[in-house]
Amino acid sequence: LFQGVRQAQWLTKTKLVEGLPPPVLSIIDNPAHQLDDYEEGVKRAISHARFWNTTEVAPRREYYCPVLFEDLVHLCRMMSAKYPPLAKRMLARNYKIAATWERESILLQIRGLNGILMNSMAPIPPVASKEEVLATKEHVLETFYPISPTIDLQEVNVYKELNDTGFRDGYPYSHPHTLFFLESANVRPKRFRPEQLRAKMLMFAFGNALAKAKVLYGNDPKVLEQPIVVQSIGTDGQLFQFMVFQLNTTDLVSNDGIKNLVWIDSDQNLYEKAQCVPEIKKKVVTKPAGIYGFQPDTFKKFLALYLHGTV
Amino acid sequence: GTVAPGAAGIPEPAAGAAPCLDLAELRSLACDALLQESFYQNKKRPFLYRDQEHMPAPFLTQLVSTLAASLSGRNPLLAASSMDLNAEVNYYWHHGEEVVVHGHRKGRVDPVRFQIDDNPHLQIRVSKQLPEFVPLESDLGDVPIIDHKPSKLPLFKKQYENKVFIGSKVADPCCYGHTQFHLIPDKLKRERFIRACLEDQIEVVYRSNGIASLFAWTAAQAMYQGFWHEADVTRPFVSQAIVTDGKYFAFFCYQLNTLALTVEAIKNNPRKNICWGTESKPLYEVVEDGSVKGFNDEVLLELVCFLLNRPR
């Protein structure tokens, strides 16, 4: 997506709010959750992913990015000893999503494998109050005249307008909770840049929410009484992007009326640098091996998004 | 390696079976994982000869992660454990002697070199050693003697790189093994053996996988702690493994009592390594219409006991 998040906003009729929404921030600030105990565990997870994982001296990104993700989710999952409802979550890998919608007479669709989805039995309660949702009526979507918003989307002939959440009916973990995107390609051109990654996260969070809305409330475009919330976390093994998306309306054809909302916290580093081999200049160790610039707040946000909806 | 044949059944210390274990809860978690992977998630047809990746592999990952998470309250060792997907385990050792056949070193006596390169599907490593099952010097049976070289089978012929690795480097604080999970590859599926009228070989696959992988893992752990064939282990190294094809599970416990397997070291070495193992049993009968039929609680209980194992 050329214009990144702004283009994704137009395509999904969404208003952007910087930073994470208040319910998530309150989880982070709540001392009862004792998010500080996990610092040791997180440092161990980073060292494991970046240093110890393979027999090579410096594991490559395609190894360390998924390993870091698995270790962080493992840490989060261990919290279900403290909060039993957390056990009602299921990770789904390699699942396919399909969603179709119309924007100003352009038919758009999202299909295919996207990321790793965490499903939960209970939906996340709406993050924005009703007043905030109504206030989006006033918001005007940015356009980038003369560039058309669909400039670099793939044009295909659609024979079936498909809407599929990826799972059959009767699935007990029926609410999409968080989507995880891992940019683990070794070569830089094959990875998404942060702006494009955020746009991709927005598009797929929207797609998942829309497919779920159509299953719950039918295909007619309408304003949703109970907005659907889907979260999204994207990373390349070091930089994290956090996103909370709330679907307020499936009436997407016109540019007026209630808009959807998204909160984005972008470019959060978990650590500055992971030195695999000590840097030696003129036979003196100038920089010993290890993790530099560790930011515990990034993991706190990761954990807060994981716990959101249950605590 | 020198390994005593498995005594049937699993030694009791694997329990410590906590009172009031919520079996119904664990059963529902296991069934949910199974149903998601085999029924609810819309998947395309599996690729040719890659059936294992389609259902059993994701099911095993889901099952172990959710069970470990819900049992972490009872076993603090699990809460601080390190779980690895597709880990790598390597071990290299010498055992026995052979005469070099051709080449410029013809006629000289060389030790036979063995290298195991294993790829368990899931590996749980912890920071404390599991307790021993039997004392270090116990002798539970005799080791069969094989006269011909392993390369006749052919086994251990291609050794690309001789290395020792438990799944992560020496600096990792989680340096002791807890449990490994192995998936039987597609070429060794049950159906193939039954079609070829080789039913008695099915258990052999499970057993050999268990013994070889566990020996490599425990011996590599011992090497990480500084023991080798000249300085034998002073305490037993214990690990567990579960070998499965997605439906049938076989459980193995291994106790490494000795690393001294080279020709000089083995002369005065009465110790033997011991492996206990069960036969493979099905976890469920069939999945039909969104429900699991014939769920076997015993197998689940065994799995839970394995995960709950910890030092006293």
mmCIF file of C-alpha atoms in Angstrom, chain A residues 80-192:
data_model
loop_
_atom_site.group_PDB
_atom_site.id
_atom_site.type_symbol
_atom_site.label_atom_id
_atom_site.label_comp_id
_atom_site.label_asym_id
_atom_site.label_seq_id
_atom_site.Cartn_x
_atom_site.Cartn_y
_atom_site.Cartn_z
ATOM 1 C CA SER A 80 -3.296 -18.414 32.814
ATOM 2 C CA ALA A 81 -2.299 -19.898 36.162
ATOM 3 C CA LYS A 82 -3.258 -16.516 37.608
ATOM 4 C CA TYR A 83 -6.241 -15.783 35.352
ATOM 5 C CA PRO A 84 -8.009 -19.042 34.470
ATOM 6 C CA PRO A 85 -10.228 -17.496 31.739
ATOM 7 C CA LEU A 86 -7.020 -16.966 29.748
ATOM 8 C CA ALA A 87 -6.951 -20.681 29.073
ATOM 9 C CA LYS A 88 -9.926 -20.175 26.763
ATOM 10 C CA ARG A 89 -7.733 -19.023 23.929
ATOM 11 C CA MET A 90 -6.524 -20.892 20.895
ATOM 12 C CA LEU A 91 -3.856 -20.005 18.380
ATOM 13 C CA ALA A 92 -4.601 -20.733 14.733
ATOM 14 C CA ARG A 93 -1.761 -20.814 12.234
ATOM 15 C CA ASN A 94 -2.132 -20.962 8.454
ATOM 16 C CA TYR A 95 -5.776 -20.056 8.442
ATOM 17 C CA LYS A 96 -7.426 -18.264 5.526
ATOM 18 C CA ILE A 97 -9.630 -15.203 5.734
ATOM 19 C CA ALA A 98 -11.999 -13.876 3.087
ATOM 20 C CA ALA A 99 -13.965 -10.616 3.303
ATOM 21 C CA THR A 100 -15.626 -8.431 0.656
ATOM 22 C CA TRP A 101 -16.934 -4.895 0.813
ATOM 23 C CA GLU A 102 -17.742 -1.935 -1.372
ATOM 24 C CA ARG A 103 -16.264 1.527 -1.068
ATOM 25 C CA GLU A 104 -17.762 4.201 -3.332
ATOM 26 C CA SER A 105 -18.607 1.744 -6.077
ATOM 27 C CA ILE A 106 -15.269 -0.038 -5.936
ATOM 28 C CA LEU A 107 -15.561 -3.663 -4.869
ATOM 29 C CA LEU A 108 -12.707 -4.594 -2.541
ATOM 30 C CA GLN A 109 -11.798 -7.911 -1.029
ATOM 31 C CA ILE A 110 -9.235 -9.433 1.252
ATOM 32 C CA ARG A 111 -8.297 -13.078 0.957
ATOM 33 C CA GLY A 112 -5.834 -15.647 2.051
ATOM 34 C CA LEU A 113 -3.162 -16.525 4.562
ATOM 35 C CA ASN A 114 -2.278 -13.568 6.687
ATOM 36 C CA GLY A 115 -0.785 -14.141 10.076
ATOM 37 C CA ILE A 116 -1.281 -16.125 13.243
ATOM 38 C CA LEU A 117 -4.677 -15.569 14.801
ATOM 39 C CA MET A 118 -5.470 -15.937 18.460
ATOM 40 C CA ASN A 119 -9.125 -16.762 18.996
ATOM 41 C CA SER A 120 -10.992 -16.466 22.233
ATOM 42 C CA MET A 121 -14.324 -17.720 23.501
ATOM 43 C CA ALA A 122 -15.438 -14.298 24.676
ATOM 44 C CA PRO A 123 -15.365 -11.158 22.523
ATOM 45 C CA ILE A 124 -13.372 -8.094 23.544
ATOM 46 C CA PRO A 125 -15.767 -5.463 24.853
ATOM 47 C CA PRO A 126 -15.949 -2.238 22.774
ATOM 48 C CA VAL A 127 -13.053 0.030 23.499
ATOM 49 C CA ALA A 128 -14.562 3.394 22.588
ATOM 50 C CA SER A 129 -17.644 4.846 24.230
ATOM 51 C CA LYS A 130 -20.826 5.442 22.269
ATOM 52 C CA GLU A 131 -20.168 9.184 22.236
ATOM 53 C CA GLU A 132 -16.792 8.702 20.627
ATOM 54 C CA VAL A 133 -18.342 6.464 18.022
ATOM 55 C CA LEU A 134 -21.010 9.041 17.217
ATOM 56 C CA ALA A 135 -18.369 11.750 17.064
ATOM 57 C CA THR A 136 -16.715 9.989 14.157
ATOM 58 C CA LYS A 137 -19.587 11.198 12.016
ATOM 59 C CA GLU A 138 -17.893 14.569 11.892
ATOM 60 C CA HIS A 139 -14.559 13.160 10.836
ATOM 61 C CA VAL A 140 -13.684 13.558 7.176
ATOM 62 C CA LEU A 141 -11.627 10.824 5.549
ATOM 63 C CA GLU A 142 -8.370 11.925 3.952
ATOM 64 C CA THR A 143 -8.157 11.486 0.218
ATOM 65 C CA PHE A 144 -5.031 11.804 -1.827
ATOM 66 C CA TYR A 145 -6.373 13.384 -4.964
ATOM 67 C CA PRO A 146 -5.189 12.896 -7.715
ATOM 68 C CA ILE A 147 -3.875 9.475 -6.676
ATOM 69 C CA SER A 148 -6.698 6.939 -6.621
ATOM 70 C CA PRO A 149 -6.936 5.033 -3.330
ATOM 71 C CA THR A 150 -6.782 1.723 -5.137
ATOM 72 C CA ILE A 151 -3.624 2.583 -6.999
ATOM 73 C CA ASP A 152 -1.460 -0.357 -6.060
ATOM 74 C CA LEU A 153 -4.050 -2.940 -5.188
ATOM 75 C CA GLN A 154 -4.212 -6.033 -7.338
ATOM 76 C CA GLU A 155 -7.102 -5.937 -9.800
ATOM 77 C CA VAL A 156 -8.793 -9.303 -10.174
ATOM 78 C CA ASN A 157 -12.034 -10.609 -11.615
ATOM 79 C CA VAL A 158 -14.217 -11.641 -8.728
ATOM 80 C CA TYR A 159 -16.630 -14.436 -9.406
ATOM 81 C CA LYS A 160 -17.739 -15.135 -5.863
ATOM 82 C CA GLU A 161 -18.174 -12.461 -3.251
ATOM 83 C CA LEU A 162 -16.846 -14.502 -0.405
ATOM 84 C CA ASN A 163 -17.017 -13.873 3.308
ATOM 85 C CA ASP A 164 -15.358 -16.518 5.406
ATOM 86 C CA THR A 165 -13.931 -16.261 8.903
ATOM 87 C CA GLY A 166 -11.693 -19.273 8.264
ATOM 88 C CA PHE A 167 -13.532 -21.585 10.642
ATOM 89 C CA ARG A 168 -16.693 -23.619 10.511
ATOM 90 C CA ASP A 169 -19.872 -22.857 12.442
ATOM 91 C CA GLY A 170 -20.000 -24.096 15.969
ATOM 92 C CA TYR A 171 -16.345 -23.346 16.618
ATOM 93 C CA PRO A 172 -16.203 -22.610 20.343
ATOM 94 C CA TYR A 173 -13.386 -20.065 20.085
ATOM 95 C CA SER A 174 -15.332 -17.943 17.682
ATOM 96 C CA HIS A 175 -14.101 -14.434 18.371
ATOM 97 C CA PRO A 176 -10.905 -13.211 16.680
ATOM 98 C CA HIS A 177 -8.851 -11.651 19.442
ATOM 99 C CA THR A 178 -5.378 -10.761 18.181
ATOM 100 C CA LEU A 179 -3.611 -11.142 14.866
ATOM 101 C CA PHE A 180 0.143 -11.578 14.905
ATOM 102 C CA PHE A 181 2.299 -10.618 11.929
ATOM 103 C CA LEU A 182 5.909 -11.783 11.798
ATOM 104 C CA GLU A 183 8.141 -10.112 9.244
ATOM 105 C CA SER A 184 10.822 -12.736 9.275
ATOM 106 C CA ALA A 185 12.361 -12.546 5.812
ATOM 107 C CA ASN A 186 16.126 -12.310 5.968
ATOM 108 C CA VAL A 187 16.501 -9.879 3.106
ATOM 109 C CA ARG A 188 15.336 -6.328 3.703
ATOM 110 C CA PRO A 189 13.450 -5.807 0.394
ATOM 111 C CA LYS A 190 11.298 -8.841 1.193
ATOM 112 C CA ARG A 191 10.153 -7.429 4.525
ATOM 113 C CA PHE A 192 7.419 -4.848 4.891
#
